[in-house]
């Protein structure tokens, strides 16, 4: 990667800057969640957007997808170590929103 025009914030926002990614990551701070439970924690997200979001987060190494060989299939998502490193940022964003609502 060329460092001539490198902007760390731009890089970070490319990873987590969509409408849904921070919400999915934030809910996974609680610990691993089954796919359906995680999706219900973000009620406004469509099935298509949920699938796209978790695939991108997995591809970028922020979450881990585990498939259990049971019937019906059970899929669980968890934060990777890289995803867990966003905890301070995600909690700060949550607190900022809470403070803004209450002001």
CSV table of C-alpha atoms in Angstrom, one decimal:
chain,number,residue,atom,x,y,z
A,1,UNK,CA,0.0,0.0,0.0
A,2,UNK,CA,1.4,3.4,-0.9
A,3,UNK,CA,1.7,5.7,2.1
A,4,UNK,CA,1.7,8.9,0.0
A,5,UNK,CA,-2.1,9.4,0.3
A,6,UNK,CA,-2.7,6.9,3.1
A,7,UNK,CA,-5.3,8.0,5.6
A,8,UNK,CA,-5.9,5.7,8.6
A,9,UNK,CA,-9.5,7.0,9.1
A,10,UNK,CA,-10.3,6.3,5.5
A,11,UNK,CA,-9.1,2.8,5.9
A,12,UNK,CA,-11.1,2.2,9.1
A,13,UNK,CA,-14.3,3.7,7.6
A,14,UNK,CA,-14.0,1.4,4.6
A,15,UNK,CA,-14.0,-1.5,7.0
A,16,UNK,CA,-16.8,-0.4,9.4
A,17,UNK,CA,-18.4,2.7,7.9
A,18,UNK,CA,-21.6,1.2,6.5
A,19,UNK,CA,-25.0,1.7,8.1
A,20,UNK,CA,-25.1,-1.8,9.5
A,21,UNK,CA,-21.6,-3.0,10.3
A,22,UNK,CA,-21.1,-1.0,13.5
A,23,UNK,CA,-24.4,-2.3,14.8
A,24,UNK,CA,-23.6,-5.9,14.1
A,25,UNK,CA,-20.2,-5.5,15.6
A,26,UNK,CA,-21.6,-3.8,18.7
A,27,UNK,CA,-24.1,-6.6,19.4
A,28,UNK,CA,-21.3,-9.2,19.1
A,29,UNK,CA,-19.5,-7.5,22.0
A,30,UNK,CA,-22.0,-9.4,24.1
A,31,UNK,CA,-20.4,-12.6,22.9
A,32,UNK,CA,-21.1,-15.1,20.1
A,33,UNK,CA,-24.7,-15.1,18.7
A,34,UNK,CA,-26.7,-17.3,16.5
A,35,UNK,CA,-27.4,-15.8,13.1
A,36,UNK,CA,-31.2,-15.4,13.8
A,37,UNK,CA,-30.7,-13.8,17.2
A,38,UNK,CA,-28.0,-11.4,15.8
A,39,UNK,CA,-30.3,-10.4,13.0
A,40,UNK,CA,-33.2,-9.7,15.4
A,41,UNK,CA,-31.0,-7.3,17.4
A,42,UNK,CA,-30.9,-5.2,14.2
A,43,UNK,CA,-34.6,-5.3,13.4
A,44,UNK,CA,-34.4,-2.8,10.5
A,45,UNK,CA,-31.9,-4.8,8.5
A,46,UNK,CA,-33.2,-6.9,5.6
A,47,UNK,CA,-32.1,-10.6,5.1
A,48,UNK,CA,-30.1,-9.6,2.0
A,49,UNK,CA,-28.3,-6.7,3.8
A,50,UNK,CA,-27.6,-8.9,6.9
A,51,UNK,CA,-26.1,-11.6,4.8
A,52,UNK,CA,-24.0,-9.1,2.8
A,53,UNK,CA,-22.9,-7.3,6.0
A,54,UNK,CA,-21.7,-10.4,7.8
A,55,UNK,CA,-20.0,-11.7,4.7
A,56,UNK,CA,-18.0,-8.5,4.4
A,57,UNK,CA,-17.2,-8.4,8.1
A,58,UNK,CA,-16.0,-12.0,7.9
A,59,UNK,CA,-14.0,-11.3,4.7
A,60,UNK,CA,-12.3,-8.4,6.5
A,61,UNK,CA,-11.4,-10.6,9.4
A,62,UNK,CA,-13.6,-8.7,12.0
A,63,UNK,CA,-16.0,-11.6,12.7
A,64,UNK,CA,-15.8,-15.4,12.7
A,65,UNK,CA,-18.6,-17.5,11.3
A,66,UNK,CA,-19.0,-21.0,12.7
A,67,UNK,CA,-21.3,-23.6,11.2
A,68,UNK,CA,-22.4,-26.4,13.5
A,69,UNK,CA,-23.2,-29.7,11.7
A,70,UNK,CA,-26.7,-30.1,13.1
A,71,UNK,CA,-30.2,-30.2,11.6
A,72,UNK,CA,-31.5,-27.6,11.2
A,73,UNK,CA,-28.2,-25.9,10.4
A,74,UNK,CA,-26.9,-23.6,13.2
A,75,UNK,CA,-24.6,-20.7,12.3
A,76,UNK,CA,-23.0,-18.6,15.0
A,77,UNK,CA,-21.0,-15.3,14.7
A,78,UNK,CA,-18.4,-14.0,17.0
A,79,UNK,CA,-15.9,-11.2,17.0
A,80,UNK,CA,-12.4,-12.1,16.0
A,81,UNK,CA,-9.4,-10.6,17.9
A,82,UNK,CA,-9.3,-7.9,15.3
A,83,UNK,CA,-13.0,-7.2,15.8
A,84,UNK,CA,-12.7,-7.2,19.6
A,85,UNK,CA,-10.1,-4.4,19.1
A,86,UNK,CA,-12.9,-2.1,18.0
A,87,UNK,CA,-14.7,-2.4,21.4
A,88,UNK,CA,-13.5,0.9,22.8
A,89,UNK,CA,-14.5,2.7,19.5
A,90,UNK,CA,-18.0,1.0,19.4
A,91,UNK,CA,-18.7,1.7,23.1
A,92,UNK,CA,-17.6,5.3,22.6
A,93,UNK,CA,-20.0,5.8,19.7
A,94,UNK,CA,-22.8,4.2,21.7
A,95,UNK,CA,-22.1,6.5,24.6
A,96,UNK,CA,-21.9,9.6,22.4
A,97,UNK,CA,-25.4,8.7,21.0
A,98,UNK,CA,-26.8,8.3,24.5
A,99,UNK,CA,-25.3,11.6,25.6
A,100,UNK,CA,-26.6,13.4,22.6
A,101,UNK,CA,-30.1,12.0,23.0
A,102,UNK,CA,-30.1,13.0,26.7
A,103,UNK,CA,-28.9,16.5,26.1
